Short mmCIF file of C-alpha atoms in Angstrom, two decimals:
data_model
loop_
_atom_site.label_atom_id
_atom_site.label_comp_id
_atom_site.label_asym_id
_atom_site.label_seq_id
_atom_site.Cartn_x
_atom_site.Cartn_y
_atom_site.Cartn_z
CA MET A 10 -14.20 21.48 12.13
CA GLN A 11 -15.39 19.35 15.06
CA GLU A 12 -17.64 17.49 13.16
CA ILE A 13 -14.83 16.98 10.26
CA LYS A 14 -12.94 15.85 13.32
CA LYS A 15 -15.27 13.74 14.97
CA GLN A 16 -15.82 12.04 11.74
CA LEU A 17 -12.22 11.37 11.08
CA LYS A 18 -11.56 9.17 14.29
CA THR A 19 -14.78 8.00 14.17
CA GLY A 20 -13.73 6.46 10.09
CA VAL A 21 -9.13 5.94 11.48
CA VAL A 22 -10.71 4.21 14.63
CA PHE A 23 -12.67 1.63 12.13
CA THR A 24 -10.46 1.55 9.94
CA ALA A 25 -7.40 1.32 12.01
CA ILE A 26 -8.46 -1.80 13.84
CA GLY A 27 -9.41 -3.77 10.45
CA GLN A 28 -5.56 -2.65 8.75
CA TYR A 29 -3.77 -3.26 12.33
CA ALA A 30 -4.91 -7.12 13.04
CA GLY A 31 -4.59 -6.94 9.33
CA VAL A 32 -1.01 -7.15 9.27
CA VAL A 33 -0.22 -8.89 12.22
CA SER A 34 -1.95 -11.74 10.32
CA ASN A 35 -0.58 -11.09 7.57
CA LEU A 36 3.25 -11.03 8.99
CA LEU A 37 1.96 -14.33 11.24
CA VAL A 38 1.15 -16.35 8.30
CA SER A 39 4.19 -14.18 6.35
CA MET A 40 6.45 -16.11 8.66
CA VAL A 41 4.54 -19.29 8.72
CA LEU A 42 4.40 -19.79 4.72
CA SER A 43 7.99 -17.91 4.36
CA ARG A 44 9.93 -21.35 7.10
CA ILE A 45 7.80 -23.39 4.51
CA LEU A 46 8.06 -21.92 0.84
CA SER A 47 11.42 -21.41 -0.93
CA PRO A 48 11.88 -18.17 -2.12
CA THR A 49 11.62 -19.30 -5.66
CA ASP A 50 7.84 -20.51 -4.77
CA TYR A 51 7.64 -16.42 -4.31
CA GLY A 52 9.60 -15.34 -6.76
CA THR A 53 7.54 -17.79 -9.52
CA LEU A 54 3.98 -16.18 -8.17
CA ASN A 55 6.11 -12.48 -7.93
CA ILE A 56 5.92 -12.96 -11.32
CA VAL A 57 2.58 -13.53 -12.20
CA LEU A 58 1.75 -11.06 -9.17
CA VAL A 59 3.04 -7.84 -11.25
CA PHE A 60 0.82 -8.09 -13.43
CA LEU A 61 -2.53 -8.12 -11.59
CA PRO A 62 -3.46 -5.04 -10.32
CA PHE A 63 -2.58 -3.73 -13.55
CA PHE A 64 -5.76 -5.36 -15.29
CA GLN A 65 -7.66 -5.00 -11.90
CA MET A 66 -6.84 -1.40 -12.87
CA ILE A 67 -8.34 -0.99 -16.14
CA SER A 68 -10.68 -3.07 -15.37
CA GLU A 69 -11.82 -0.57 -12.98
CA LEU A 70 -11.79 2.52 -15.32
CA GLY A 71 -11.01 4.52 -10.95
CA VAL A 72 -14.49 4.55 -10.58
CA GLY A 73 -14.61 3.61 -7.12
CA PRO A 74 -12.70 7.38 -6.15
CA ALA A 75 -15.00 8.51 -8.59
CA ILE A 76 -18.06 7.52 -6.72
CA ILE A 77 -17.21 8.78 -4.09
CA GLN A 78 -16.76 12.20 -4.91
CA ASN A 79 -19.93 12.42 -7.10
CA ARG A 80 -22.85 13.23 -4.81
CA ASP A 81 -25.38 13.44 -7.78
CA LEU A 82 -25.54 9.16 -8.31
CA ASP A 83 -29.25 7.58 -7.95
CA ASP A 84 -29.51 4.10 -7.67
CA LEU A 85 -29.92 3.52 -11.36
CA ASP A 86 -26.59 4.21 -12.08
CA LEU A 87 -24.85 2.69 -9.64
CA SER A 88 -26.91 -0.57 -10.51
CA SER A 89 -25.79 0.02 -14.67
CA LEU A 90 -22.16 0.98 -13.41
CA PHE A 91 -21.60 -2.95 -11.46
CA LYS A 92 -22.81 -3.78 -14.54
CA MET A 93 -20.53 -2.44 -16.97
CA LEU A 94 -17.42 -3.20 -14.40
CA THR A 95 -18.95 -6.64 -14.16
CA VAL A 96 -19.10 -7.50 -17.58
CA VAL A 97 -15.48 -5.97 -18.26
CA SER A 98 -14.19 -7.81 -15.26
CA LEU A 99 -15.23 -11.67 -16.58
CA LEU A 100 -13.20 -10.60 -20.51
CA ILE A 101 -10.92 -8.68 -18.77
CA GLY A 102 -10.21 -12.28 -15.90
CA CYS A 103 -10.53 -14.38 -19.52
CA PHE A 104 -8.12 -12.73 -21.02
CA PHE A 105 -5.75 -12.53 -17.80
CA GLY A 106 -5.24 -16.75 -18.35
CA PHE A 107 -4.53 -16.74 -22.09
CA PHE A 108 -2.08 -14.25 -20.74
CA GLY A 109 -0.21 -16.71 -18.45
CA PHE A 110 0.82 -18.18 -22.23
CA GLY A 111 2.92 -14.88 -22.87
CA LEU A 112 4.37 -15.88 -19.39
CA SER A 113 5.24 -18.71 -20.25
CA TRP A 114 6.62 -17.84 -22.93
CA PHE A 115 8.73 -14.71 -21.85
CA TYR A 116 10.25 -16.35 -18.75
CA GLY A 117 10.18 -19.47 -20.43
CA LYS A 118 8.00 -21.84 -17.73
CA THR A 119 5.07 -23.50 -18.11
CA ILE A 120 3.83 -23.56 -14.47
CA TYR A 121 2.15 -20.10 -14.85
CA ILE A 122 -0.46 -20.38 -17.09
CA PRO A 123 -1.77 -22.53 -14.76
CA ILE A 124 -1.45 -19.90 -11.85
CA ALA A 125 -2.79 -17.39 -14.33
CA TRP A 126 -6.14 -18.84 -15.15
CA LEU A 127 -6.62 -19.68 -10.89
CA LEU A 128 -5.18 -16.01 -10.68
CA SER A 129 -7.95 -14.52 -12.87
CA ILE A 130 -10.62 -15.63 -10.77
CA ASN A 131 -9.19 -13.52 -8.05
CA ILE A 132 -9.23 -10.29 -11.15
CA ILE A 133 -12.99 -10.49 -11.61
CA PHE A 134 -14.33 -11.17 -8.05
CA SER A 135 -12.08 -8.00 -6.84
CA ILE A 136 -13.18 -5.61 -9.78
CA MET A 137 -16.64 -7.09 -8.76
CA SER A 138 -16.28 -5.78 -5.55
CA VAL A 139 -15.37 -1.97 -6.91
CA VAL A 140 -19.37 -0.22 -6.89
CA PRO A 141 -19.86 -2.47 -3.27
CA VAL A 142 -16.91 -1.01 -1.86
CA ALA A 143 -17.77 2.54 -2.90
CA ILE A 144 -20.94 3.16 -2.05
CA LEU A 145 -19.32 2.12 1.83
CA THR A 146 -16.22 4.07 1.90
CA LYS A 147 -18.81 6.91 0.97
CA ASN A 148 -21.55 6.13 3.64
CA GLN A 149 -18.40 5.78 5.99
CA GLN A 150 -18.82 2.93 6.06
CA PHE A 151 -15.80 2.12 8.30
CA LYS A 152 -16.57 -0.62 10.41
CA ILE A 153 -18.33 -3.74 8.91
CA LEU A 154 -16.15 -2.73 5.94
CA ASN A 155 -13.19 -3.72 7.82
CA LEU A 156 -13.87 -6.04 10.26
CA SER A 157 -15.54 -8.02 7.07
CA GLY A 158 -12.34 -7.77 5.04
CA LEU A 159 -10.58 -9.34 7.89
CA MET A 160 -12.70 -11.93 8.57
CA ASN A 161 -12.48 -12.96 5.77
CA TYR A 162 -8.27 -12.46 5.10
CA ILE A 163 -8.28 -14.91 7.75
CA ILE A 164 -10.12 -17.94 7.06
CA GLY A 165 -8.59 -17.21 3.58
CA SER A 166 -5.25 -17.09 5.82
CA VAL A 167 -5.87 -21.33 7.03
CA ILE A 168 -6.89 -22.44 4.47
CA GLY A 169 -3.74 -20.76 3.01
CA ILE A 170 -1.24 -22.37 5.17
CA ILE A 171 -3.08 -25.49 4.87
CA SER A 172 -2.62 -26.10 1.85
CA ALA A 173 1.09 -25.49 2.07
CA LEU A 174 1.33 -27.55 4.75
CA SER A 175 -0.30 -30.25 1.94
CA GLY A 176 2.08 -29.92 -0.29
CA LEU A 177 0.92 -27.37 -2.63
CA GLY A 178 3.72 -24.98 -2.89
CA VAL A 179 3.12 -21.94 -4.59
CA TYR A 180 -0.06 -23.17 -5.03
CA ALA A 181 -1.11 -22.55 -1.85
CA LEU A 182 -0.62 -18.76 -1.85
CA ILE A 183 -2.32 -18.28 -5.12
CA ILE A 184 -5.44 -20.01 -2.71
CA GLY A 185 -4.81 -17.77 0.02
CA SER A 186 -5.64 -14.21 -1.64
CA THR A 187 -8.20 -15.54 -4.19
CA VAL A 188 -10.74 -17.19 -1.01
CA PRO A 189 -11.16 -13.79 0.69
CA ALA A 190 -11.91 -11.87 -2.98
CA ILE A 191 -13.93 -14.65 -3.11
CA LEU A 192 -15.48 -13.76 0.51
CA ASN A 193 -14.56 -10.62 0.00
CA PHE A 194 -17.33 -9.62 -2.29
CA PHE A 195 -20.46 -11.89 -1.66
CA CYS A 196 -20.26 -10.02 1.87
CA TYR A 197 -19.37 -5.68 0.81
CA PHE A 198 -22.48 -6.63 -2.07
CA ARG A 199 -24.42 -7.32 0.53
CA LEU A 200 -23.46 -5.14 3.55
CA SER A 201 -23.18 -2.19 0.34
CA GLY A 202 -27.28 -2.32 -0.01
CA LEU A 203 -26.94 -2.36 -3.59
CA HIS A 204 -29.40 -2.32 -5.12
CA VAL A 205 -29.40 -4.51 -8.84
CA LEU A 206 -31.71 -2.60 -11.18
CA SER A 207 -33.36 -3.62 -14.35
CA GLY A 208 -32.52 -1.56 -17.19
CA TYR A 209 -28.68 -0.18 -17.75
CA ASN A 210 -28.49 3.86 -18.19
CA LYS A 211 -25.17 4.37 -20.05
CA LYS A 212 -25.08 7.63 -19.08
CA SER A 213 -24.08 6.56 -15.68
CA PHE A 214 -20.58 6.31 -16.84
CA LEU A 215 -20.63 10.03 -18.12
CA LYS A 216 -21.67 11.45 -14.54
CA VAL A 217 -17.89 9.49 -13.30
CA ARG A 218 -15.89 9.84 -17.07
CA HIS A 219 -13.88 12.76 -16.10
CA PHE A 220 -13.35 12.12 -12.33
CA SER A 221 -12.53 8.59 -13.30
CA SER A 222 -10.10 8.58 -16.13
CA ASN A 223 -7.26 11.02 -14.79
CA GLN A 224 -8.02 9.12 -12.18
CA PHE A 225 -7.33 5.60 -14.45
CA GLY A 226 -4.35 7.68 -16.36
CA PHE A 227 -2.29 8.20 -12.39
CA GLY A 228 -2.72 4.79 -11.82
CA LEU A 229 -1.83 3.98 -15.05
CA VAL A 230 1.35 5.27 -15.51
CA ASN A 231 1.79 4.64 -11.05
CA TYR A 232 1.70 1.08 -12.04
CA PHE A 233 4.17 0.50 -14.00
CA SER A 234 6.19 2.76 -11.62
CA ARG A 235 5.81 0.50 -9.13
CA ASN A 236 6.22 -3.01 -10.56
CA LEU A 237 8.51 -2.06 -13.33
CA ASP A 238 11.51 -3.65 -11.04
CA ASN A 239 9.78 -6.80 -10.34
CA ILE A 240 9.87 -7.84 -13.83
CA MET A 241 13.01 -6.74 -14.24
CA VAL A 242 13.93 -8.38 -11.39
CA GLY A 243 12.19 -11.53 -12.19
CA LYS A 244 13.86 -11.44 -15.84
CA PHE A 245 17.34 -10.84 -16.14
CA PHE A 246 18.56 -12.10 -12.23
CA GLY A 247 15.44 -15.39 -11.50
CA ALA A 248 13.57 -15.97 -9.76
CA ALA A 249 15.24 -17.03 -6.67
CA ALA A 250 16.80 -13.28 -6.70
CA LEU A 251 12.69 -11.74 -6.94
CA GLY A 252 11.70 -13.31 -4.06
CA SER A 253 14.11 -12.29 -2.25
CA TYR A 254 13.82 -8.62 -3.32
CA GLY A 255 10.05 -9.38 -2.80
CA LYS A 256 10.02 -10.00 0.14
CA SER A 257 12.34 -7.58 1.15
CA TYR A 258 10.19 -4.60 -0.69
CA GLN A 259 7.01 -6.62 1.93
CA MET A 260 8.46 -5.72 5.02
CA LEU A 261 8.39 -1.84 3.93
CA THR A 262 4.32 -2.46 3.09
CA TYR A 263 3.50 -2.96 6.24
CA PRO A 264 4.44 0.71 7.72
CA ASN A 265 2.08 1.96 5.05
CA SER A 266 -1.18 -0.16 5.77
CA ILE A 267 0.02 0.67 9.81
CA LEU A 268 -0.39 4.04 9.07
CA THR A 269 -1.56 5.92 5.78
CA ASP A 270 -3.74 2.75 5.31
CA VAL A 271 -5.46 3.82 8.37
CA ILE A 272 -6.10 8.06 7.24
CA THR A 273 -5.98 7.65 3.52
CA PRO A 274 -9.64 6.06 2.84
CA VAL A 275 -10.74 8.54 5.57
CA ILE A 276 -9.60 11.08 3.99
CA GLN A 277 -11.45 11.40 0.60
CA PRO A 278 -14.72 10.61 1.41
CA ILE A 279 -14.71 13.29 4.41
CA LEU A 280 -12.81 16.63 3.24
CA ALA A 281 -14.75 15.68 -0.26
CA GLN A 282 -17.54 18.00 0.88
CA HIS A 283 -15.26 20.68 1.63
CA GLN A 284 -13.34 20.42 -1.63
CA GLU A 285 -13.44 24.41 -1.98
CA ASP A 286 -12.24 25.36 2.03
CA ILE A 287 -8.78 24.43 1.39
CA GLU A 288 -7.50 26.42 4.34
CA LEU A 289 -9.37 23.48 5.54
CA ILE A 290 -8.46 20.80 4.44
CA LYS A 291 -4.01 22.84 4.68
CA ASN A 292 -5.47 22.71 8.45
CA ILE A 293 -5.71 18.88 8.67
CA TYR A 294 -3.82 18.04 6.10
CA SER A 295 -0.57 19.54 8.27
CA LYS A 296 -1.46 17.66 11.47
CA VAL A 297 -1.66 14.90 9.22
CA LEU A 298 1.98 14.98 7.78
CA ARG A 299 3.16 15.54 11.30
CA LEU A 300 1.42 12.81 13.05
CA LEU A 301 2.78 10.72 9.53
CA PHE A 302 6.58 11.83 9.68
CA LEU A 303 6.94 11.75 13.75
CA VAL A 304 6.67 8.39 13.14
CA GLY A 305 7.51 7.30 9.87
CA VAL A 306 11.09 8.99 10.00
CA PRO A 307 12.52 7.35 13.43
CA LEU A 308 10.87 4.32 12.14
CA SER A 309 13.12 3.75 8.24
CA PHE A 310 16.80 4.59 10.64
CA PHE A 311 14.70 1.70 13.05
CA LEU A 312 14.52 -0.56 10.21
CA CYS A 313 17.33 -0.16 8.50
CA ILE A 314 19.52 -0.96 12.03
CA ASN A 315 18.01 -3.91 12.56
CA ALA A 316 17.45 -4.86 9.04
CA SER A 317 19.86 -8.34 9.93
CA PRO A 318 18.49 -9.55 13.40
CA LEU A 319 14.42 -8.37 11.24
CA ILE A 320 14.58 -10.18 8.79
CA ALA A 321 16.29 -13.57 10.16
CA PHE A 322 14.13 -13.60 12.93
CA LEU A 323 10.72 -13.19 10.94
CA PHE A 324 11.27 -15.30 8.12
CA GLY A 325 14.09 -17.34 8.92
CA GLY A 326 17.74 -17.97 7.41
CA GLN A 327 16.99 -18.80 3.82
CA TRP A 328 15.87 -14.75 3.34
CA ASP A 329 19.68 -13.40 3.86
CA SER A 330 19.80 -11.89 0.33
CA ALA A 331 16.43 -9.44 1.54
CA ILE A 332 18.67 -7.78 3.65
CA ALA A 333 21.29 -5.90 1.96
CA PRO A 334 18.07 -4.17 -0.55
CA PHE A 335 15.65 -4.06 2.68
CA LYS A 336 17.90 -1.47 4.34
CA PHE A 337 18.39 0.29 1.43
CA LEU A 338 15.10 0.97 0.55
CA SER A 339 13.40 1.20 4.76
CA LEU A 340 15.87 4.51 4.58
CA VAL A 341 12.71 6.14 2.46
CA VAL A 342 10.55 4.34 4.09
CA TRP A 343 8.77 7.60 5.68
CA THR A 344 8.72 8.71 1.26
CA GLN A 345 6.45 6.04 1.04
CA ILE A 346 4.51 6.42 3.63
CA ALA A 347 3.75 10.89 3.11
CA GLY A 348 3.24 9.97 -0.84
CA SER A 349 0.38 7.67 -0.20
CA THR A 350 -1.28 10.51 0.67
CA ILE A 351 -1.48 12.68 -2.03
CA GLY A 352 -4.14 10.84 -3.77
CA SER A 353 -6.09 11.36 -1.65
CA ILE A 354 -6.20 14.88 -1.72
CA PHE A 355 -5.95 16.00 -5.50
CA GLN A 356 -8.95 14.08 -5.46
CA ALA A 357 -10.75 15.77 -2.22
CA ARG A 358 -9.93 18.72 -3.90
CA ASN A 359 -11.01 17.71 -7.22
CA GLU A 360 -7.28 18.53 -8.99
CA THR A 361 -7.13 14.32 -10.40
CA LYS A 362 -5.89 15.83 -13.57
CA TYR A 363 -2.32 17.16 -11.93
CA LEU A 364 -2.92 13.97 -9.84
CA PHE A 365 -2.71 12.63 -13.51
CA ARG A 366 0.07 14.53 -14.17
CA THR A 367 2.06 14.37 -12.11
CA GLY A 368 1.73 10.49 -11.90
CA ILE A 369 3.11 10.61 -15.39
CA ILE A 370 6.58 12.70 -14.42
CA SER A 371 7.01 10.49 -10.88
CA THR A 372 7.20 7.39 -13.61
CA VAL A 373 9.57 8.85 -15.56
CA ILE A 374 12.03 9.06 -12.01
CA ILE A 375 10.78 6.05 -10.77
CA VAL A 376 11.34 4.43 -14.24
CA LEU A 377 15.12 5.50 -14.84
CA GLY A 378 16.15 4.19 -11.34
CA ILE A 379 14.85 0.88 -11.95
CA ILE A 380 17.06 0.96 -14.87
CA ALA A 381 19.99 1.88 -13.62
CA GLY A 382 20.08 -0.17 -10.64
CA ILE A 383 19.18 -2.76 -13.28
CA ILE A 384 22.47 -2.10 -15.08
CA LEU A 385 24.21 -2.17 -12.11
CA GLY A 386 23.44 -5.51 -12.16
CA ASP A 387 22.24 -7.59 -8.56
CA ILE A 388 19.14 -6.44 -5.92
CA ALA A 389 20.90 -5.00 -3.57
CA LYS A 390 22.24 -1.72 -5.38
CA LEU A 391 19.05 -1.57 -7.27
CA ALA A 392 17.76 -0.73 -3.77
CA PHE A 393 19.94 1.76 -3.53
CA VAL A 394 19.01 3.38 -6.50
CA LEU A 395 15.74 3.09 -6.08
CA SER A 396 15.56 4.71 -2.66
CA ILE A 397 17.28 8.35 -4.29
CA ALA A 398 14.34 7.93 -6.81
CA PHE A 399 11.97 8.12 -4.50
CA LEU A 400 13.49 10.97 -1.85
CA ILE A 401 14.14 12.71 -5.57
CA ASN A 402 9.97 11.82 -6.82
CA PHE A 403 9.42 12.69 -2.32
CA LEU A 404 10.06 16.29 -3.47
CA PHE A 405 8.49 16.75 -6.93
CA THR A 406 5.05 14.79 -6.13
CA PHE A 407 4.85 17.61 -2.15
CA TRP A 408 5.79 20.10 -5.30
CA MET A 409 2.72 18.98 -7.19
CA LEU A 410 0.67 18.51 -4.69
CA THR A 411 0.94 22.09 -2.58
CA HIS A 412 1.56 24.12 -5.50
CA PHE A 413 -1.35 23.16 -7.52
CA ALA A 414 -4.01 21.42 -5.03
CA LEU A 415 -2.77 23.79 -1.88
CA LYS A 416 -2.51 26.79 -3.45
CA THR A 417 0.66 27.12 -1.13
CA ASN A 418 4.68 25.53 -1.89
CA LEU A 419 7.34 23.35 -1.08
CA TRP A 420 7.90 24.70 2.54
CA PHE A 421 4.65 23.48 3.90
CA VAL A 422 5.81 20.34 3.61
CA ILE A 423 9.67 20.79 5.01
CA LYS A 424 8.96 23.07 7.92
CA ILE A 425 6.53 19.79 9.25
CA LEU A 426 9.75 17.15 7.92
CA ILE A 427 12.40 18.99 10.34
CA LYS A 428 12.02 17.85 13.28
CA PRO A 429 11.23 14.17 13.18
CA PHE A 430 14.87 13.86 11.26
CA LEU A 431 16.28 15.78 14.55
CA LEU A 432 14.25 14.16 16.94
CA SER A 433 15.71 10.58 15.03
CA ILE A 434 18.95 11.90 15.90
CA LEU A 435 19.71 10.44 19.54
CA PRO A 436 17.65 7.86 19.17
CA THR A 437 19.75 5.99 16.25
CA ALA A 438 23.32 7.37 17.63
CA ALA A 439 21.80 5.10 20.99
CA SER A 440 20.79 2.21 18.63
CA LEU A 441 24.60 1.75 16.47
CA SER A 442 26.17 2.72 19.93
CA TRP A 443 24.88 -0.19 21.60
CA ILE A 444 25.33 -2.48 18.31
CA ILE A 445 28.58 -1.44 17.64
CA PHE A 446 29.84 -1.56 21.24
CA GLY A 447 27.75 -3.95 23.53
CA LYS A 448 27.21 -6.89 24.06
CA ASN A 449 24.59 -8.72 22.20
CA PRO A 450 22.81 -11.55 23.05
CA SER A 451 23.01 -14.64 19.91
CA SER A 452 18.71 -14.87 19.81
CA ASN A 453 18.05 -12.10 16.48
CA PHE A 454 14.87 -11.88 18.84
CA PHE A 455 16.45 -10.57 21.96
CA GLN A 456 18.66 -8.30 20.02
CA LEU A 457 15.33 -6.55 18.36
CA VAL A 458 14.11 -6.81 22.58
CA ILE A 459 16.84 -5.15 22.88
CA ASN A 460 17.26 -2.43 19.73
CA THR A 461 13.52 -1.76 20.41
CA LEU A 462 13.87 -0.39 24.23
CA ILE A 463 17.19 1.15 23.62
CA PHE A 464 15.51 3.46 20.59
CA GLY A 465 12.13 3.43 21.85
CA ILE A 466 13.08 4.34 25.01
CA VAL A 467 15.41 7.71 24.11
CA PHE A 468 12.80 8.62 20.69
CA LEU A 469 9.66 9.19 23.69
CA ILE A 470 12.27 10.69 26.08
CA GLU A 471 12.81 13.53 22.66
CA THR A 472 9.21 13.83 21.96
CA TRP A 473 8.33 14.30 25.12
CA ARG A 474 11.16 16.67 25.58
CA THR A 475 9.78 18.69 22.49
CA GLY A 476 6.29 18.43 23.46
CA ASP A 477 5.48 15.41 20.41
CA ILE A 478 4.44 12.75 22.55
CA LYS A 479 1.44 15.59 23.99
CA PHE A 480 0.25 15.83 19.80
CA VAL A 481 0.27 12.50 19.50
CA MET A 482 -1.70 11.60 22.58
CA ASN A 483 -4.05 14.75 21.26
CA PHE A 484 -4.64 13.26 17.17
CA ILE A 485 -5.31 10.10 18.41
CA LYS A 486 -7.85 11.41 21.51
CA ARG A 487 -9.40 14.30 19.54
CA ASN A 488 -7.76 14.70 16.40
CA ASP A 489 -7.21 18.14 17.02
#
């Protein structure tokens, strides 16, 4: 148990360094580019970016998590899987380029043709990185994995900003995302120690087929639940509306990057070694959920009541239309933070068949919410309906996880969730009282500072009173 805690702590520390620095870098770059480029520029690119992960997922075939889980793969197997994905990535990359013609016809803009061909480069190198990244993750090389990825992102961001200042518009965003993908491949390939051997073992894929097929199926259905809203907004509301909606959604990815993207990459490779010890996994996962809820629930309330000054300060006045959808979506950001961990637990328990089934029903719930929101006619109403769908989906997915993977019931999660909600009442009331009755400064920055201090101080007092602050400190220090 102590060894597992030590491994988790080491993995979380270096993943956190990479993720937190990446979030800060991403936010700074977004603040700069949002003042140079318009919502239409972002919306134009978002229409194509919606399809990028779909093609990447098709090419990956769920191989990455399968490599991490499987302990019987030798060097020839890894070499064969790498060769297979390289060939597939080249084919899918070319297909994505031609897919741009279909987008051009569907949305009535020829600009999607060159955008698709440029992004096909991103697809090729991202898929070629799957096996090297899986090897590094399996070997728990979190330090070199995250630090090298961070450095490559910074290089790409600098080049992207220079491109935007040079007047390249939407192409600056493409350059900023493609350069890191190329650099990441060469770094990960070198650092992973992957040896490309002569010959090809046809049985290599069969060794991971069962695990990867369920993983692929989950990824496929999960893709549509996560991206259909962008496709529909771009089609029915236009590029400018999609740019604003995408910006509000982008803001919600930062909490995930700060919290779950730090923990979830570490969970599977470590807990996979103990996949039959359900009690051990439950014990560790309960502590992970407690931490995520203690941060995620109050953060949701804080983001909602500070949506206006936050958007205005970070991105400028031209993004006012992103405020309303952000308010609604931020209220359920805690469901996204906690929900992002279920895949790792299903994988660690080698129960990807239930992960796939969970993904199917989850997709139905989210898609119905998206369709209802689109029918209502604007992005704010869409965000409201989608928030309700996220809440329903949270209850369903955790019922599946607790019932089939952890062999317990939903109360396992609900009882952990109750206290964070109670702890959030006073900080939220204090902040709202100041916003409504206090004298708010005209500066968005100082307004945020005051609201953050009020909310933060009251919340810290509450967590100190209940002893939860001690739990958080122990988790950070020793993973107790």
